[in-house]
Amino acid sequence: MARETAEAAISETQERAFFAPDGFPVPAAPTTTRPEPAALETAATAHAQGGGRLDVVPSAMSSVWRIVPALKTDLVLEEERGTFFLFIPVFLAVGVIAYFTAVGEPEFYALWSSVLALAALALVAGGQPILRLALTIALIVLLGVLAAKLEVWRTGTKIIGSDITTRVMGHVVLVEPQPSGRVRLTIDVAATERPTLRYAPDRIRVTARAMPEGLQAGSAVAGVVRLLPPTGPVRPGSYDFSFQSYFSGIGASGFFLIGPELDVRALKQAGWRTNALTFVENTRKGLAARIADGIGGVEGQIAAALVVGVRSGIPEPVNEAMRRTGLAHILSISGLHMALVAATVMGLLRGIFALFPGFASRYPVKKFAAGAALVAISAYLFVSGAAVAAERSYIMLAVMLTALLFDRAALTMRNLAIAALFVVARSPHEVMGPSFQMSFAATAALIGGYAAWSGRQRTPTHSAIDTAHLPLPYRMARKALFYAGGLALTSLIAGTATTLFGIYHFQRISPLSLAANLAAMPVVSAIVMPSAVIGMVAMPFGLDGYVFAVMGKGLSAMLAIANWFSERSPIDAVGLIPAGSVAVMTVALVLATLSSTRLRLTALPFLAVGLFMASSRQLPDVLISEDARLVGVRLGDGELAVNRNRPSAFAMENWQRALDTPDITRPRNEPYQALGNEVPGAIPFLCDAGVCMSRHGSGAVIAHAADAKAARGACAIASIIVIDDATAKNICPGQPVEIITKRDLAAHGSAAILLSATDPPVVTFAIGNHYRPWHTQRRFSREARGNPPYQRKMRSKPEGEAENAEAD
């Protein structure tokens, strides 16, 4: 009773009186009027009689109006947290994508003048924040377009326009043994002869069956080669080899007809860049040979790939098993490997510093470890050959380690944005590739997920549990479970973020990737990569053999895991998804990962729209290769009919994934006149007299003819005729037949056709009418100019020799 009286007295006391200075009146306490029980009962009665609506409950309209102030509050919070800075690389990337997907080539003067105009308008629009924000976004997007244009101008790769045989002399830059036994050489061309090319490429990539003794990177070589221009996409929208060759500086590819041989004649001295590449390449080759020979087998080849980036020795079945299980990212040096190298170096040094507590307490040992890790990943980048993916990952890790040197958090979204700015500014074309998209998507998703989890853990309801008093086995089991759960969550977040781009670029998913990564990543993280780092440190002392033996055991375990899951993995082809759906879902991913407030929820509408667009896709019915030799018709029920008994394996693999057609139906040697009958249904290719015909389920008949003469016999039956002849003209005059000649395909690349029972066919070519810089060489090919294939002219014999030949 006394306790209740005391609590009542305290409750009636104004706490403000304890804090008021002497001589100042105490402010009056606010009064709160609570409704009487009778009033509440009356309100409840009115609620029951009025259909369940209380006057104190806000209406739906008032709830909607409350969203606007909430959004403004969230926008202010995002601005205070620096979220707007994170969108700068996003808008730059939008500009880069706009440039590379544009129909025509923008002019420099138009871009520069637009940038200056937008910058001036943004400066004078200071009093109107919304207008200034819009102008700033437009300026950043335009700067992305300008950065891509500058890279194209700076690259300026010379690419040959047609096949040609010539004698090449140059310096070897790269030597890559292939699993087939051939050797691929990258050569900086110094001169050509017989014939001398007026527009010779600066660098070529050719293969050879045999190599002269002593040939290595830096050697001067000569030989007769057959050079071919890079091909375009194998189907519209797929990987463009011309694009990649242009930005790799490769002007032609091909093979040696005679040679190669070490050139004893004096060539012009190689430039400093060639000499530097030669030094790096020879260093890598020596390290790769030592590692591969020390471990042996396939494990040795994978170890060489992980340490120095030499992947050419890995058998294709191993690559396929790694792809099917979602473990292929382990084979290419990327952010995972850079992070593991940095973590290993930092962990070892922090452990060594901990043995000297006096030193560790007086000096910033964390900075020392971060600096050493930065040196380690720099050396790793050097020995790996500085591939694009490794270079991008190095920039990301370097930014994060530099942040540690300045007492800043390493794994933050701001550091990721800075790294993205570096990459986009230096190599804008990388934005178009799956490596860039998947790498930054996974990292952004992981940082965003980690930030959300950390914020949840800091709430009072999720405070840490003190386990010091618990038994040791329980604590160890709890830590192991926590590690496994963290690894599973990491794989799930990263896999979800990258699945979208994997489907778009490769039309495949790895159904068992989560389980395979859960099983393999502990081996890679705890055994393989630490052994690689320690082995490289021990190599100068001759102690690397023992360490790399441990690495080989870890790789054997990883291969066993990959093969086990690959054998049980279902079919992973999913078919094409529209580019528009990818763009919309990418917006959802950006909003969900970069926002830190309730604005994350704005990603849900974009996600829903993107999924709807993906579900309403329309797959091509017919695909045609750019050499006019291969035609594929989708018959339904997972069946793809082709017109050749031995089609290109590469093209077929791509087409099957894109069209989600696991079964291939090859042509039959039968008269094709039966296709003109009224019997409904799809029919595979029937071949006769130089013409192959197939009927689609829509009723359209697709024909492939070897030449113009054979094509004219198909005009009465076919709806579409593909002619492997660049000189074909006026094939079916006055008839409603779609004609696609080899000249059309040589000029505009592979084609895709949509068929309908009521509408005419819709033909889409991989390359438009307005050539971009990486496609300009196509106009110089013989086929694109309507010329027949080149035939070597026989030299005429002297008159006397001719008479003797006739007499004989």
PDB file of C-alpha atoms in Angstrom, residues 71-316:
ATOM      1  CA  LEU A  71       8.475   9.676 -49.205  1.00  0.00           C
ATOM      2  CA  LYS A  72       9.865  13.165 -48.693  1.00  0.00           C
ATOM      3  CA  THR A  73      11.270  12.093 -45.336  1.00  0.00           C
ATOM      4  CA  ASP A  74      12.897   9.024 -46.879  1.00  0.00           C
ATOM      5  CA  LEU A  75      14.378  11.115 -49.688  1.00  0.00           C
ATOM      6  CA  VAL A  76      15.888  13.491 -47.137  1.00  0.00           C
ATOM      7  CA  LEU A  77      17.357  10.534 -45.252  1.00  0.00           C
ATOM      8  CA  GLU A  78      18.789   9.074 -48.451  1.00  0.00           C
ATOM      9  CA  GLU A  79      20.383  12.428 -49.285  1.00  0.00           C
ATOM     10  CA  GLU A  80      21.879  12.722 -45.795  1.00  0.00           C
ATOM     11  CA  ARG A  81      23.319   9.196 -46.073  1.00  0.00           C
ATOM     12  CA  GLY A  82      24.958   9.960 -49.433  1.00  0.00           C
ATOM     13  CA  THR A  83      22.800   7.585 -51.436  1.00  0.00           C
ATOM     14  CA  PHE A  84      22.609   9.949 -54.397  1.00  0.00           C
ATOM     15  CA  PHE A  85      26.363   9.549 -54.939  1.00  0.00           C
ATOM     16  CA  LEU A  86      25.841   5.816 -55.383  1.00  0.00           C
ATOM     17  CA  PHE A  87      23.653   6.461 -58.420  1.00  0.00           C
ATOM     18  CA  ILE A  88      26.369   8.362 -60.322  1.00  0.00           C
ATOM     19  CA  PRO A  89      28.016   5.182 -61.749  1.00  0.00           C
ATOM     20  CA  VAL A  90      24.532   3.817 -62.467  1.00  0.00           C
ATOM     21  CA  PHE A  91      23.605   6.798 -64.630  1.00  0.00           C
ATOM     22  CA  LEU A  92      27.048   6.718 -66.262  1.00  0.00           C
ATOM     23  CA  ALA A  93      26.438   3.071 -67.141  1.00  0.00           C
ATOM     24  CA  VAL A  94      23.042   4.017 -68.582  1.00  0.00           C
ATOM     25  CA  GLY A  95      24.821   6.451 -70.905  1.00  0.00           C
ATOM     26  CA  VAL A  96      27.350   3.794 -71.913  1.00  0.00           C
ATOM     27  CA  ILE A  97      24.590   1.300 -72.689  1.00  0.00           C
ATOM     28  CA  ALA A  98      22.716   3.975 -74.655  1.00  0.00           C
ATOM     29  CA  TYR A  99      25.802   4.546 -76.812  1.00  0.00           C
ATOM     30  CA  PHE A 100      26.584   0.908 -77.524  1.00  0.00           C
ATOM     31  CA  THR A 101      22.964   0.038 -78.317  1.00  0.00           C
ATOM     32  CA  ALA A 102      22.325   3.113 -80.473  1.00  0.00           C
ATOM     33  CA  VAL A 103      21.347   2.553 -84.084  1.00  0.00           C
ATOM     34  CA  GLY A 104      23.826   5.082 -85.453  1.00  0.00           C
ATOM     35  CA  GLU A 105      27.109   6.683 -84.420  1.00  0.00           C
ATOM     36  CA  PRO A 106      26.766  10.010 -82.549  1.00  0.00           C
ATOM     37  CA  GLU A 107      29.072  12.833 -83.564  1.00  0.00           C
ATOM     38  CA  PHE A 108      31.674  14.304 -81.240  1.00  0.00           C
ATOM     39  CA  TYR A 109      30.564  17.891 -81.744  1.00  0.00           C
ATOM     40  CA  ALA A 110      26.976  17.018 -80.810  1.00  0.00           C
ATOM     41  CA  LEU A 111      28.069  15.275 -77.608  1.00  0.00           C
ATOM     42  CA  TRP A 112      30.465  18.018 -76.501  1.00  0.00           C
ATOM     43  CA  SER A 113      27.983  20.797 -77.179  1.00  0.00           C
ATOM     44  CA  SER A 114      25.224  18.926 -75.337  1.00  0.00           C
ATOM     45  CA  VAL A 115      27.476  18.343 -72.326  1.00  0.00           C
ATOM     46  CA  LEU A 116      28.414  22.032 -72.137  1.00  0.00           C
ATOM     47  CA  ALA A 117      24.784  23.130 -72.547  1.00  0.00           C
ATOM     48  CA  LEU A 118      23.509  20.799 -69.819  1.00  0.00           C
ATOM     49  CA  ALA A 119      26.317  21.833 -67.465  1.00  0.00           C
ATOM     50  CA  ALA A 120      25.437  25.505 -67.958  1.00  0.00           C
ATOM     51  CA  LEU A 121      21.726  24.878 -67.429  1.00  0.00           C
ATOM     52  CA  ALA A 122      22.414  22.894 -64.264  1.00  0.00           C
ATOM     53  CA  LEU A 123      24.472  25.768 -62.864  1.00  0.00           C
ATOM     54  CA  VAL A 124      21.800  28.399 -63.473  1.00  0.00           C
ATOM     55  CA  ALA A 125      18.982  26.182 -62.140  1.00  0.00           C
ATOM     56  CA  GLY A 126      20.201  26.390 -58.549  1.00  0.00           C
ATOM     57  CA  GLY A 127      16.927  27.822 -57.256  1.00  0.00           C
ATOM     58  CA  GLN A 128      14.862  24.938 -58.613  1.00  0.00           C
ATOM     59  CA  PRO A 129      16.154  21.719 -57.005  1.00  0.00           C
ATOM     60  CA  ILE A 130      13.959  19.323 -58.987  1.00  0.00           C
ATOM     61  CA  LEU A 131      14.950  20.855 -62.320  1.00  0.00           C
ATOM     62  CA  ARG A 132      18.588  20.936 -61.289  1.00  0.00           C
ATOM     63  CA  LEU A 133      18.455  17.269 -60.277  1.00  0.00           C
ATOM     64  CA  ALA A 134      16.929  16.304 -63.628  1.00  0.00           C
ATOM     65  CA  LEU A 135      19.563  18.279 -65.526  1.00  0.00           C
ATOM     66  CA  THR A 136      22.344  16.738 -63.448  1.00  0.00           C
ATOM     67  CA  ILE A 137      21.093  13.218 -64.172  1.00  0.00           C
ATOM     68  CA  ALA A 138      20.890  13.999 -67.881  1.00  0.00           C
ATOM     69  CA  LEU A 139      24.425  15.419 -67.758  1.00  0.00           C
ATOM     70  CA  ILE A 140      25.795  12.265 -66.086  1.00  0.00           C
ATOM     71  CA  VAL A 141      24.074  10.042 -68.642  1.00  0.00           C
ATOM     72  CA  LEU A 142      25.518  12.125 -71.466  1.00  0.00           C
ATOM     73  CA  LEU A 143      28.982  11.917 -69.897  1.00  0.00           C
ATOM     74  CA  GLY A 144      28.611   8.127 -70.047  1.00  0.00           C
ATOM     75  CA  VAL A 145      27.840   8.370 -73.763  1.00  0.00           C
ATOM     76  CA  LEU A 146      30.865  10.604 -74.260  1.00  0.00           C
ATOM     77  CA  ALA A 147      33.145   8.245 -72.289  1.00  0.00           C
ATOM     78  CA  ALA A 148      32.121   5.327 -74.523  1.00  0.00           C
ATOM     79  CA  LYS A 149      32.633   7.413 -77.656  1.00  0.00           C
ATOM     80  CA  LEU A 150      36.109   8.434 -76.470  1.00  0.00           C
ATOM     81  CA  GLU A 151      37.048   4.808 -75.803  1.00  0.00           C
ATOM     82  CA  VAL A 152      35.996   3.788 -79.300  1.00  0.00           C
ATOM     83  CA  TRP A 153      38.015   6.660 -80.792  1.00  0.00           C
ATOM     84  CA  ARG A 154      41.010   5.802 -78.597  1.00  0.00           C
ATOM     85  CA  THR A 155      40.924   2.100 -79.484  1.00  0.00           C
ATOM     86  CA  GLY A 156      40.660   2.407 -83.266  1.00  0.00           C
ATOM     87  CA  THR A 157      41.417  -1.247 -84.041  1.00  0.00           C
ATOM     88  CA  LYS A 158      42.074  -1.983 -87.711  1.00  0.00           C
ATOM     89  CA  ILE A 159      40.075  -5.064 -88.769  1.00  0.00           C
ATOM     90  CA  ILE A 160      40.350  -6.762 -92.132  1.00  0.00           C
ATOM     91  CA  GLY A 161      37.197  -6.942 -94.209  1.00  0.00           C
ATOM     92  CA  SER A 162      37.607 -10.238 -96.040  1.00  0.00           C
ATOM     93  CA  ASP A 163      39.453 -13.544 -95.931  1.00  0.00           C
ATOM     94  CA  ILE A 164      42.978 -13.390 -97.262  1.00  0.00           C
ATOM     95  CA  THR A 165      46.172 -15.444 -97.377  1.00  0.00           C
ATOM     96  CA  THR A 166      49.434 -13.570 -96.816  1.00  0.00           C
ATOM     97  CA  ARG A 167      52.873 -13.902 -95.307  1.00  0.00           C
ATOM     98  CA  VAL A 168      53.087 -12.260 -91.888  1.00  0.00           C
ATOM     99  CA  MET A 169      56.131 -11.180 -89.922  1.00  0.00           C
ATOM    100  CA  GLY A 170      55.878  -9.975 -86.353  1.00  0.00           C
ATOM    101  CA  HIS A 171      56.573 -10.448 -82.658  1.00  0.00           C
ATOM    102  CA  VAL A 172      54.823 -13.047 -80.528  1.00  0.00           C
ATOM    103  CA  VAL A 173      52.982 -11.515 -77.583  1.00  0.00           C
ATOM    104  CA  LEU A 174      51.106 -14.497 -76.210  1.00  0.00           C
ATOM    105  CA  VAL A 175      51.533 -18.278 -76.474  1.00  0.00           C
ATOM    106  CA  GLU A 176      48.523 -20.400 -75.480  1.00  0.00           C
ATOM    107  CA  PRO A 177      48.632 -24.216 -75.788  1.00  0.00           C
ATOM    108  CA  GLN A 178      45.184 -25.623 -76.557  1.00  0.00           C
ATOM    109  CA  PRO A 179      43.673 -28.887 -75.270  1.00  0.00           C
ATOM    110  CA  SER A 180      43.492 -30.089 -78.901  1.00  0.00           C
ATOM    111  CA  GLY A 181      47.286 -29.980 -79.153  1.00  0.00           C
ATOM    112  CA  ARG A 182      47.415 -26.872 -81.317  1.00  0.00           C
ATOM    113  CA  VAL A 183      49.009 -23.659 -80.105  1.00  0.00           C
ATOM    114  CA  ARG A 184      47.397 -20.237 -80.367  1.00  0.00           C
ATOM    115  CA  LEU A 185      49.688 -17.253 -80.921  1.00  0.00           C
ATOM    116  CA  THR A 186      48.910 -13.588 -80.526  1.00  0.00           C
ATOM    117  CA  ILE A 187      51.255 -11.662 -82.835  1.00  0.00           C
ATOM    118  CA  ASP A 188      51.972  -7.966 -83.215  1.00  0.00           C
ATOM    119  CA  VAL A 189      52.268  -7.578 -86.981  1.00  0.00           C
ATOM    120  CA  ALA A 190      55.384  -5.831 -88.270  1.00  0.00           C
ATOM    121  CA  ALA A 191      54.984  -6.459 -92.007  1.00  0.00           C
ATOM    122  CA  THR A 192      53.050  -8.458 -94.587  1.00  0.00           C
ATOM    123  CA  GLU A 193      54.024  -9.573 -98.077  1.00  0.00           C
ATOM    124  CA  ARG A 194      52.714 -11.591-101.033  1.00  0.00           C
ATOM    125  CA  PRO A 195      50.428  -9.719-100.963  1.00  0.00           C
ATOM    126  CA  THR A 196      51.314  -6.654 -98.933  1.00  0.00           C
ATOM    127  CA  LEU A 197      48.178  -5.581 -97.121  1.00  0.00           C
ATOM    128  CA  ARG A 198      47.367  -1.900 -97.471  1.00  0.00           C
ATOM    129  CA  TYR A 199      45.162  -2.082 -94.375  1.00  0.00           C
ATOM    130  CA  ALA A 200      47.078  -4.596 -92.286  1.00  0.00           C
ATOM    131  CA  PRO A 201      45.893  -5.301 -88.742  1.00  0.00           C
ATOM    132  CA  ASP A 202      48.206  -4.342 -85.901  1.00  0.00           C
ATOM    133  CA  ARG A 203      47.593  -7.563 -83.981  1.00  0.00           C
ATOM    134  CA  ILE A 204      46.332 -10.992 -85.023  1.00  0.00           C
ATOM    135  CA  ARG A 205      45.479 -14.247 -83.265  1.00  0.00           C
ATOM    136  CA  VAL A 206      46.374 -17.422 -85.188  1.00  0.00           C
ATOM    137  CA  THR A 207      46.792 -21.120 -84.416  1.00  0.00           C
ATOM    138  CA  ALA A 208      49.556 -23.509 -85.449  1.00  0.00           C
ATOM    139  CA  ARG A 209      49.934 -27.275 -85.379  1.00  0.00           C
ATOM    140  CA  ALA A 210      53.625 -27.294 -84.495  1.00  0.00           C
ATOM    141  CA  MET A 211      56.002 -24.820 -82.937  1.00  0.00           C
ATOM    142  CA  PRO A 212      59.702 -24.312 -83.708  1.00  0.00           C
ATOM    143  CA  GLU A 213      62.037 -25.007 -80.839  1.00  0.00           C
ATOM    144  CA  GLY A 214      62.759 -21.973 -78.722  1.00  0.00           C
ATOM    145  CA  LEU A 215      59.677 -19.977 -79.720  1.00  0.00           C
ATOM    146  CA  GLN A 216      58.289 -17.982 -76.821  1.00  0.00           C
ATOM    147  CA  ALA A 217      56.684 -14.623 -76.140  1.00  0.00           C
ATOM    148  CA  GLY A 218      58.918 -11.959 -77.665  1.00  0.00           C
ATOM    149  CA  SER A 219      60.217 -14.134 -80.506  1.00  0.00           C
ATOM    150  CA  ALA A 220      60.210 -12.761 -84.043  1.00  0.00           C
ATOM    151  CA  VAL A 221      58.267 -15.142 -86.292  1.00  0.00           C
ATOM    152  CA  ALA A 222      57.158 -15.364 -89.886  1.00  0.00           C
ATOM    153  CA  GLY A 223      54.839 -17.633 -91.838  1.00  0.00           C
ATOM    154  CA  VAL A 224      52.016 -17.892 -94.339  1.00  0.00           C
ATOM    155  CA  VAL A 225      48.656 -17.469 -92.631  1.00  0.00           C
ATOM    156  CA  ARG A 226      45.046 -17.556 -93.629  1.00  0.00           C
ATOM    157  CA  LEU A 227      43.417 -14.516 -92.012  1.00  0.00           C
ATOM    158  CA  LEU A 228      39.695 -14.128 -91.430  1.00  0.00           C
ATOM    159  CA  PRO A 229      37.728 -11.161 -90.083  1.00  0.00           C
ATOM    160  CA  PRO A 230      35.934 -11.675 -86.757  1.00  0.00           C
ATOM    161  CA  THR A 231      32.411 -12.972 -87.064  1.00  0.00           C
ATOM    162  CA  GLY A 232      29.314 -11.302 -85.767  1.00  0.00           C
ATOM    163  CA  PRO A 233      26.739 -12.684 -83.329  1.00  0.00           C
ATOM    164  CA  VAL A 234      25.721 -16.287 -83.920  1.00  0.00           C
ATOM    165  CA  ARG A 235      22.140 -15.007 -83.647  1.00  0.00           C
ATOM    166  CA  PRO A 236      20.665 -11.531 -83.142  1.00  0.00           C
ATOM    167  CA  GLY A 237      21.283 -10.323 -79.600  1.00  0.00           C
ATOM    168  CA  SER A 238      23.996 -12.835 -78.719  1.00  0.00           C
ATOM    169  CA  TYR A 239      27.700 -12.396 -78.031  1.00  0.00           C
ATOM    170  CA  ASP A 240      29.335 -10.252 -80.723  1.00  0.00           C
ATOM    171  CA  PHE A 241      32.840 -11.455 -81.595  1.00  0.00           C
ATOM    172  CA  SER A 242      33.502  -8.333 -83.659  1.00  0.00           C
ATOM    173  CA  PHE A 243      32.768  -6.161 -80.644  1.00  0.00           C
ATOM    174  CA  GLN A 244      35.120  -8.126 -78.425  1.00  0.00           C
ATOM    175  CA  SER A 245      37.867  -8.264 -81.061  1.00  0.00           C
ATOM    176  CA  TYR A 246      37.672  -4.517 -81.601  1.00  0.00           C
ATOM    177  CA  PHE A 247      38.239  -3.684 -77.942  1.00  0.00           C
ATOM    178  CA  SER A 248      40.854  -6.430 -77.571  1.00  0.00           C
ATOM    179  CA  GLY A 249      42.861  -4.948 -80.420  1.00  0.00           C
ATOM    180  CA  ILE A 250      42.598  -8.124 -82.532  1.00  0.00           C
ATOM    181  CA  GLY A 251      42.250  -7.233 -86.215  1.00  0.00           C
ATOM    182  CA  ALA A 252      42.056 -10.778 -87.609  1.00  0.00           C
ATOM    183  CA  SER A 253      42.151 -14.424 -86.611  1.00  0.00           C
ATOM    184  CA  GLY A 254      43.143 -17.498 -88.545  1.00  0.00           C
ATOM    185  CA  PHE A 255      45.729 -20.248 -88.835  1.00  0.00           C
ATOM    186  CA  PHE A 256      49.186 -20.924 -90.227  1.00  0.00           C
ATOM    187  CA  LEU A 257      49.389 -22.610 -93.601  1.00  0.00           C
ATOM    188  CA  ILE A 258      53.198 -22.615 -93.588  1.00  0.00           C
ATOM    189  CA  GLY A 259      55.163 -22.108 -90.410  1.00  0.00           C
ATOM    190  CA  PRO A 260      55.542 -20.467 -88.007  1.00  0.00           C
ATOM    191  CA  GLU A 261      59.299 -20.189 -88.123  1.00  0.00           C
ATOM    192  CA  LEU A 262      61.718 -18.008 -86.237  1.00  0.00           C
ATOM    193  CA  ASP A 263      62.433 -15.030 -88.433  1.00  0.00           C
ATOM    194  CA  VAL A 264      66.131 -14.491 -88.996  1.00  0.00           C
ATOM    195  CA  ARG A 265      65.609 -11.261 -90.879  1.00  0.00           C
ATOM    196  CA  ALA A 266      65.803  -8.010 -88.987  1.00  0.00           C
ATOM    197  CA  LEU A 267      62.372  -6.703 -88.135  1.00  0.00           C
ATOM    198  CA  LYS A 268      61.636  -3.372 -86.652  1.00  0.00           C
ATOM    199  CA  GLN A 269      62.265  -3.202 -82.941  1.00  0.00           C
ATOM    200  CA  ALA A 270      59.266  -4.087 -80.812  1.00  0.00           C
ATOM    201  CA  GLY A 271      57.730  -1.250 -78.834  1.00  0.00           C
ATOM    202  CA  TRP A 272      57.859  -0.860 -75.076  1.00  0.00           C
ATOM    203  CA  ARG A 273      54.355  -2.198 -74.683  1.00  0.00           C
ATOM    204  CA  THR A 274      55.178  -5.375 -76.577  1.00  0.00           C
ATOM    205  CA  ASN A 275      58.339  -5.811 -74.504  1.00  0.00           C
ATOM    206  CA  ALA A 276      56.375  -5.362 -71.284  1.00  0.00           C
ATOM    207  CA  LEU A 277      53.727  -7.868 -72.359  1.00  0.00           C
ATOM    208  CA  THR A 278      56.484 -10.271 -73.356  1.00  0.00           C
ATOM    209  CA  PHE A 279      58.133 -10.060 -69.951  1.00  0.00           C
ATOM    210  CA  VAL A 280      54.831 -10.638 -68.142  1.00  0.00           C
ATOM    211  CA  GLU A 281      53.900 -13.525 -70.425  1.00  0.00           C
ATOM    212  CA  ASN A 282      57.217 -15.343 -70.027  1.00  0.00           C
ATOM    213  CA  THR A 283      57.026 -14.898 -66.256  1.00  0.00           C
ATOM    214  CA  ARG A 284      53.521 -16.344 -66.220  1.00  0.00           C
ATOM    215  CA  LYS A 285      54.494 -19.271 -68.431  1.00  0.00           C
ATOM    216  CA  GLY A 286      57.394 -20.167 -66.166  1.00  0.00           C
ATOM    217  CA  LEU A 287      55.216 -20.045 -63.057  1.00  0.00           C
ATOM    218  CA  ALA A 288      52.401 -21.988 -64.751  1.00  0.00           C
ATOM    219  CA  ALA A 289      54.764 -24.743 -65.881  1.00  0.00           C
ATOM    220  CA  ARG A 290      56.270 -25.067 -62.413  1.00  0.00           C
ATOM    221  CA  ILE A 291      52.889 -25.220 -60.695  1.00  0.00           C
ATOM    222  CA  ALA A 292      51.288 -27.588 -63.225  1.00  0.00           C
ATOM    223  CA  ASP A 293      54.254 -29.953 -63.263  1.00  0.00           C
ATOM    224  CA  GLY A 294      54.493 -29.911 -59.479  1.00  0.00           C
ATOM    225  CA  ILE A 295      50.860 -30.876 -58.924  1.00  0.00           C
ATOM    226  CA  GLY A 296      50.223 -32.799 -62.130  1.00  0.00           C
ATOM    227  CA  GLY A 297      47.051 -33.837 -63.914  1.00  0.00           C
ATOM    228  CA  VAL A 298      43.959 -31.736 -64.306  1.00  0.00           C
ATOM    229  CA  GLU A 299      44.502 -30.357 -60.803  1.00  0.00           C
ATOM    230  CA  GLY A 300      47.813 -28.882 -61.952  1.00  0.00           C
ATOM    231  CA  GLN A 301      46.152 -27.135 -64.877  1.00  0.00           C
ATOM    232  CA  ILE A 302      43.452 -25.685 -62.624  1.00  0.00           C
ATOM    233  CA  ALA A 303      46.093 -24.544 -60.141  1.00  0.00           C
ATOM    234  CA  ALA A 304      47.904 -22.753 -62.952  1.00  0.00           C
ATOM    235  CA  ALA A 305      44.624 -21.079 -63.900  1.00  0.00           C
ATOM    236  CA  LEU A 306      43.987 -19.925 -60.340  1.00  0.00           C
ATOM    237  CA  VAL A 307      47.491 -18.568 -59.747  1.00  0.00           C
ATOM    238  CA  VAL A 308      48.592 -17.122 -63.094  1.00  0.00           C
ATOM    239  CA  GLY A 309      45.400 -17.150 -65.172  1.00  0.00           C
ATOM    240  CA  VAL A 310      46.527 -19.750 -67.736  1.00  0.00           C
ATOM    241  CA  ARG A 311      43.296 -21.660 -68.465  1.00  0.00           C
ATOM    242  CA  SER A 312      44.115 -23.153 -71.850  1.00  0.00           C
ATOM    243  CA  GLY A 313      45.129 -26.519 -70.393  1.00  0.00           C
ATOM    244  CA  ILE A 314      41.835 -27.234 -68.630  1.00  0.00           C
ATOM    245  CA  PRO A 315      39.850 -29.935 -70.526  1.00  0.00           C
ATOM    246  CA  GLU A 316      36.453 -28.933 -71.840  1.00  0.00           C
TER     247      GLU A 316
END
